[in-house]
Structure formats: C-alpha cells, structure tokens
GROMACS .gro file of C-alpha atoms in nm:
model
  256
    1MET     CA    1   0.869   1.528   1.928
    2GLU     CA    2   0.944   1.870   2.074
    3ARG     CA    3   0.768   2.004   1.761
    4TRP     CA    4   0.471   1.773   1.796
    5PRO     CA    5   0.217   2.051   1.881
    6GLU     CA    6   0.262   2.219   1.540
    7ILE     CA    7   0.254   1.881   1.364
    8GLU     CA    8  -0.063   1.785   1.549
    9ALA     CA    9  -0.228   2.117   1.465
   10HIS     CA   10  -0.158   2.061   1.095
   11ILE     CA   11  -0.305   1.710   1.111
   12MET     CA   12  -0.616   1.825   1.295
   13ALA     CA   13  -0.679   2.093   1.031
   14ARG     CA   14  -0.689   1.849   0.737
   15PRO     CA   15  -1.007   1.644   0.687
   16ARG     CA   16  -0.826   1.385   0.473
   17LEU     CA   17  -0.459   1.289   0.454
   18LEU     CA   18  -0.216   1.095   0.240
   19LEU     CA   19   0.050   0.914   0.442
   20ALA     CA   20   0.338   0.829   0.207
   21VAL     CA   21   0.619   0.619   0.351
   22GLY     CA   22   0.946   0.504   0.200
   23PHE     CA   23   1.013   0.133   0.244
   24ASP     CA   24   1.392   0.115   0.221
   25ARG     CA   25   1.578   0.216   0.539
   26MET     CA   26   1.249   0.321   0.697
   27LEU     CA   27   1.012   0.027   0.714
   28SER     CA   28   1.286  -0.208   0.594
   29PRO     CA   29   1.622  -0.120   0.751
   30THR     CA   30   1.854  -0.236   0.471
   31ALA     CA   31   1.797  -0.120   0.116
   32GLY     CA   32   1.974  -0.417  -0.041
   33ARG     CA   33   1.779  -0.687   0.141
   34ALA     CA   34   1.414  -0.787   0.139
   35ASP     CA   35   1.366  -0.739   0.512
   36GLU     CA   36   1.014  -0.783   0.641
   37ILE     CA   37   0.857  -0.497   0.834
   38THR     CA   38   0.784  -0.569   1.200
   39GLU     CA   39   0.440  -0.686   1.304
   40GLY     CA   40   0.403  -0.378   1.525
   41ILE     CA   41   0.456  -0.143   1.231
   42ARG     CA   42   0.236  -0.357   1.008
   43SER     CA   43  -0.045  -0.340   1.266
   44LEU     CA   44  -0.021   0.040   1.282
   45LEU     CA   45  -0.025   0.068   0.904
   46ALA     CA   46  -0.332  -0.154   0.884
   47LYS     CA   47  -0.511   0.084   1.121
   48PHE     CA   48  -0.427   0.378   0.896
   49ARG     CA   49  -0.558   0.173   0.605
   50ALA     CA   50  -0.887   0.121   0.791
   51SER     CA   51  -0.930   0.491   0.877
   52SER     CA   52  -1.162   0.702   0.664
   53ARG     CA   53  -0.926   1.001   0.708
   54THR     CA   54  -0.606   0.848   0.573
   55ASN     CA   55  -0.485   0.703   0.246
   56LEU     CA   56  -0.159   0.508   0.236
   57ALA     CA   57   0.120   0.509  -0.021
   58PHE     CA   58   0.447   0.315  -0.013
   59ILE     CA   59   0.738   0.448  -0.215
   60SER     CA   60   1.047   0.245  -0.300
   61GLY     CA   61   1.340   0.199  -0.534
   62ARG     CA   62   1.251  -0.170  -0.549
   63PRO     CA   63   1.025  -0.312  -0.821
   64LEU     CA   64   0.656  -0.256  -0.763
   65ARG     CA   65   0.584  -0.630  -0.741
   66GLU     CA   66   0.843  -0.666  -0.464
   67ILE     CA   67   0.725  -0.375  -0.250
   68ARG     CA   68   0.363  -0.497  -0.276
   69THR     CA   69   0.469  -0.843  -0.159
   70HIS     CA   70   0.662  -0.717   0.143
   71VAL     CA   71   0.404  -0.463   0.260
   72GLY     CA   72   0.111  -0.692   0.190
   73LEU     CA   73  -0.172  -0.439   0.226
   74GLU     CA   74  -0.458  -0.416  -0.024
   75GLY     CA   75  -0.639  -0.098  -0.120
   76VAL     CA   76  -0.329   0.123  -0.087
   77PHE     CA   77  -0.093   0.288  -0.337
   78TYR     CA   78   0.249   0.155  -0.434
   79ALA     CA   79   0.521   0.332  -0.631
   80GLY     CA   80   0.818   0.119  -0.736
   81ASN     CA   81   1.146   0.183  -0.915
   82HIS     CA   82   1.170   0.537  -0.776
   83GLY     CA   83   0.827   0.634  -0.906
   84MET     CA   84   0.856   0.488  -1.256
   85GLU     CA   85   0.565   0.250  -1.187
   86VAL     CA   86   0.257   0.332  -0.978
   87ARG     CA   87  -0.045   0.126  -0.882
   88GLY     CA   88  -0.336   0.169  -0.644
   89PRO     CA   89  -0.715   0.205  -0.631
   90GLY     CA   90  -0.815   0.344  -0.970
   91LEU     CA   91  -0.456   0.408  -1.077
   92VAL     CA   92  -0.214   0.209  -1.292
   93SER     CA   93   0.073   0.406  -1.443
   94TYR     CA   94   0.413   0.333  -1.595
   95ASP     CA   95   0.685   0.554  -1.737
   96GLY     CA   96   0.674   0.470  -2.108
   97LEU     CA   97   1.030   0.588  -2.169
   98ALA     CA   98   1.161   0.363  -1.893
   99VAL     CA   99   0.972   0.065  -2.034
  100SER     CA  100   1.117   0.133  -2.380
  101CYS     CA  101   1.469   0.112  -2.233
  102ARG     CA  102   1.423  -0.246  -2.115
  103SER     CA  103   1.642  -0.395  -2.392
  104ASP     CA  104   1.926  -0.158  -2.301
  105LEU     CA  105   1.890  -0.256  -1.935
  106VAL     CA  106   1.905  -0.624  -2.027
  107ASP     CA  107   2.232  -0.559  -2.212
  108ALA     CA  108   2.368  -0.384  -1.903
  109LEU     CA  109   2.248  -0.665  -1.677
  110VAL     CA  110   2.411  -0.940  -1.884
  111LEU     CA  111   2.744  -0.759  -1.907
  112LEU     CA  112   2.751  -0.666  -1.538
  113LYS     CA  113   2.675  -1.020  -1.425
  114LYS     CA  114   2.935  -1.166  -1.660
  115CYS     CA  115   3.210  -0.928  -1.549
  116THR     CA  116   3.139  -0.940  -1.175
  117LYS     CA  117   3.059  -1.308  -1.116
  118ARG     CA  118   3.405  -1.374  -0.967
  119LEU     CA  119   3.408  -1.065  -0.748
  120GLN     CA  120   3.338  -1.121  -0.381
  121GLY     CA  121   3.065  -0.908  -0.225
  122VAL     CA  122   2.928  -0.769  -0.553
  123LEU     CA  123   2.561  -0.839  -0.626
  124VAL     CA  124   2.385  -0.744  -0.948
  125GLU     CA  125   2.005  -0.731  -0.930
  126ASP     CA  126   1.747  -0.699  -1.207
  127ARG     CA  127   1.474  -0.457  -1.096
  128SER     CA  128   1.287  -0.457  -1.427
  129LEU     CA  129   1.310  -0.082  -1.495
  130THR     CA  130   1.652  -0.042  -1.329
  131VAL     CA  131   1.961  -0.253  -1.258
  132SER     CA  132   2.119  -0.231  -0.911
  133VAL     CA  133   2.476  -0.319  -0.818
  134TYR     CA  134   2.556  -0.365  -0.447
  135TRP     CA  135   2.919  -0.361  -0.345
  136GLN     CA  136   2.934  -0.304   0.032
  137GLN     CA  137   3.166  -0.599   0.085
  138SER     CA  138   3.398  -0.555  -0.209
  139ASP     CA  139   3.739  -0.389  -0.182
  140SER     CA  140   3.807  -0.042  -0.322
  141CYS     CA  141   3.986  -0.170  -0.633
  142GLU     CA  142   3.694  -0.394  -0.725
  143GLY     CA  143   3.450  -0.112  -0.658
  144THR     CA  144   3.645   0.120  -0.888
  145ALA     CA  145   3.653  -0.145  -1.161
  146VAL     CA  146   3.278  -0.198  -1.140
  147ARG     CA  147   3.213   0.174  -1.153
  148GLU     CA  148   3.431   0.207  -1.464
  149LEU     CA  149   3.244  -0.081  -1.626
  150MET     CA  150   2.914   0.095  -1.562
  151GLU     CA  151   3.047   0.413  -1.720
  152VAL     CA  152   3.137   0.214  -2.032
  153ILE     CA  153   2.785   0.068  -2.041
  154VAL     CA  154   2.626   0.412  -2.017
  155LYS     CA  155   2.856   0.548  -2.287
  156ASN     CA  156   2.735   0.275  -2.523
  157HIS     CA  157   2.372   0.314  -2.418
  158PRO     CA  158   2.302   0.689  -2.412
  159GLN     CA  159   1.946   0.638  -2.290
  160LEU     CA  160   2.084   0.507  -1.960
  161THR     CA  161   2.253   0.680  -1.669
  162VAL     CA  162   2.430   0.576  -1.345
  163VAL     CA  163   2.304   0.699  -1.007
  164SER     CA  164   2.517   0.655  -0.694
  165ARG     CA  165   2.368   0.565  -0.357
  166PRO     CA  166   2.533   0.447  -0.033
  167GLY     CA  167   2.675   0.100  -0.093
  168MET     CA  168   2.526   0.069  -0.440
  169TRP     CA  169   2.492   0.204  -0.790
  170GLU     CA  170   2.191   0.195  -1.016
  171VAL     CA  171   2.167   0.193  -1.393
  172ARG     CA  172   1.849   0.381  -1.480
  173PRO     CA  173   1.677   0.516  -1.790
  174ARG     CA  174   1.729   0.887  -1.850
  175THR     CA  175   1.370   0.966  -1.761
  176ALA     CA  176   1.204   1.264  -1.596
  177TRP     CA  177   0.989   1.044  -1.374
  178ASN     CA  178   1.084   1.022  -1.009
  179LYS     CA  179   0.912   0.976  -0.673
  180SER     CA  180   0.760   1.324  -0.683
  181HIS     CA  181   0.582   1.237  -1.009
  182ALA     CA  182   0.433   0.932  -0.840
  183ILE     CA  183   0.313   1.146  -0.549
  184GLN     CA  184   0.155   1.397  -0.790
  185GLN     CA  185  -0.037   1.118  -0.962
  186ILE     CA  186  -0.159   0.972  -0.632
  187LEU     CA  187  -0.269   1.313  -0.501
  188ALA     CA  188  -0.457   1.384  -0.823
  189ASN     CA  189  -0.626   1.044  -0.804
  190LEU     CA  190  -0.740   1.117  -0.446
  191HIS     CA  191  -0.830   1.483  -0.511
  192LEU     CA  192  -0.589   1.590  -0.239
  193THR     CA  193  -0.326   1.866  -0.227
  194PRO     CA  194   0.040   1.875  -0.118
  195ALA     CA  195  -0.074   2.025   0.214
  196ASP     CA  196  -0.269   1.704   0.280
  197THR     CA  197   0.045   1.492   0.258
  198ILE     CA  198   0.264   1.338   0.527
  199TYR     CA  199   0.581   1.206   0.365
  200ILE     CA  200   0.856   1.006   0.539
  201GLY     CA  201   1.171   0.961   0.332
  202ASP     CA  202   1.549   0.977   0.333
  203GLU     CA  203   1.821   1.216   0.227
  204PHE     CA  204   1.935   1.013  -0.073
  205THR     CA  205   1.626   0.942  -0.283
  206ASP     CA  206   1.338   1.156  -0.156
  207GLU     CA  207   1.452   1.517  -0.191
  208ASP     CA  208   1.243   1.562  -0.505
  209SER     CA  209   0.932   1.468  -0.305
  210PHE     CA  210   1.028   1.695  -0.013
  211ALA     CA  211   1.066   1.985  -0.259
  212LEU     CA  212   0.723   1.909  -0.407
  213LEU     CA  213   0.552   1.925  -0.067
  214PRO     CA  214   0.659   2.246   0.111
  215SER     CA  215   0.308   2.290   0.252
  216GLY     CA  216   0.284   1.930   0.372
  217LEU     CA  217   0.452   1.746   0.660
  218THR     CA  218   0.782   1.605   0.535
  219PHE     CA  219   1.024   1.400   0.744
  220CYS     CA  220   1.380   1.301   0.660
  221ILE     CA  221   1.574   1.028   0.839
  222ARG     CA  222   1.936   1.056   0.959
  223THR     CA  223   2.032   1.338   0.728
  224THR     CA  224   2.369   1.510   0.752
  225LEU     CA  225   2.299   1.711   0.440
  226LYS     CA  226   2.085   2.010   0.362
  227THR     CA  227   1.729   1.889   0.309
  228ALA     CA  228   1.399   2.032   0.192
  229ALA     CA  229   1.218   1.825   0.457
  230ARG     CA  230   1.058   2.022   0.740
  231TYR     CA  231   1.143   1.769   1.013
  232ARG     CA  232   1.409   1.509   1.085
  233PHE     CA  233   1.424   1.173   1.256
  234HIS     CA  234   1.751   1.076   1.419
  235ASP     CA  235   1.698   0.706   1.354
  236PRO     CA  236   1.443   0.476   1.183
  237SER     CA  237   1.363   0.329   1.526
  238GLU     CA  238   1.168   0.651   1.601
  239ILE     CA  239   0.919   0.586   1.321
  240GLY     CA  240   0.706   0.341   1.518
  241ALA     CA  241   0.648   0.588   1.802
  242PHE     CA  242   0.574   0.864   1.552
  243LEU     CA  243   0.319   0.650   1.366
  244PHE     CA  244   0.146   0.573   1.697
  245CYS     CA  245   0.122   0.946   1.781
  246LEU     CA  246   0.004   1.018   1.428
  247LEU     CA  247  -0.266   0.753   1.453
  248CYS     CA  248  -0.390   0.908   1.777
  249SER     CA  249  -0.421   1.248   1.609
  250VAL     CA  250  -0.596   1.101   1.306
  251ASN     CA  251  -0.849   0.947   1.543
  252GLY     CA  252  -0.896   1.280   1.724
  253VAL     CA  253  -0.701   1.189   2.036
  254ARG     CA  254  -0.479   1.474   2.148
  255LEU     CA  255  -0.153   1.387   2.321
  256ALA     CA  256  -0.069   1.568   2.641
   0.00000   0.00000   0.00000
C-alpha cells in the first residue's frame, strides 16, 4: 500500500478497466480443494460487476464449469484449464488442440487411477482438458513412483506433457494456449488494451500473463522468485483490503 498513489493514478487515468483475478490461492486459498470465496469478497466482486467502468475475469487451472459454479457471477468472463477454455459475454473459445487430446488424457486418467488407488494421500482428478495429481500427503517414495509413472505416460503419448506445481502435477496437452492467450481474447472482445488491465495472480501459473501486461497493473502473491509482476502481495489475506481500495478509486473516491 506504500505504492498506492501510483496505482491510484493509473486507475484514475483509465476510463474502463479489466479486473482479472486468479481463483486458486487468491480467492480460494487451496488449489486442490473447491473452497468457496468469502461473502465479503463476493460482495466486493459483485460491486465491480455492477460498475460501468470495470469488467471482471476469473482465471483458473480448474475446469471452466467448476470456476463458474464457485464464483457464481453472471455477465463476467471465465477462463478455465489455464486459459484453454474461455467464456463470457459475446465470447466462447476453446483450444482445439487440447480438445483433440481428450482420448490421450482419458488413457492417462485411467492408468493413473488404477496405479494409485492404494496410495494414501494421492488424488487423481479429471479436469476435462487436463489431469491433475495431488500428492501433498504421500511419502517421498510414493511421490517419486507417481512421477515416474507420469513420465511413462507422456513418453507413450507425445501430445501430452507433465507440468509441476506445488503439491501437484498436471498432465496437459502440448498446446500453445495459456492464461495470457485467454487475457488477449478477453481484451480484444472488450476493445481494451493491456494498460487497461489489473491482474492478480501467483508466481507459479501467471507469469505468462504478467509478461503480457507490462503496461498494466500486475500483482503477484507470496513470490520468492523473480517475477514480471509490478507489485507483490505478502499474503492472500491482503486481497480483500486491496479490492476495497480499488473499488473506491473506480468510483472516484480518493483515499487519503
């Protein structure tokens, strides 16, 4: 907040804005669980939705149908599966290559579930265009075995790849689409520019979007790594206060 004056000046200078927010670890604190967002945050988001100056987008690694259910706002944009599926007012878009890999993903899903069903703390989840494997509670030997199994799957399905994230792995299509592609589509649909964008993401899955938006306001949460984001939050608990300040600026109320 010590840099709020420059943030506020940027907001005041833009007649229309896109507020793009990641769901996992930001609005929902645990990526592997379908946690509901708090009513306080939901109320703030609804006020942004009602403002003529702001458009809302929610970006997630979860399937589009799931993120829409948990956010529960109409007339906003949703990007699921890391940008491989996008939907909003006047926009429906899917990565055709990812869709064509569905049979390979089903093969991976069946094999992973069969080989991990006796392992404690390992969860395999079908996300339609990706397959996620959570292993926070498994021991290191089990984790190594699962990782080796995924490498075998990818070797036999060259259209797929494995992406590591904290406490999980994902089997994904080898596609060029990512969250930045979703943001580009949404901006084009709204006739806005990167400078009109406020993007809140994390250090693990949103760097492509941060790099796309050097002229916008980009915020990264809890990063210990080098990031392309202009600003950092220390903890997701700061997001509510930031959204309140942002809403004040959008409505023309300057904070002392």
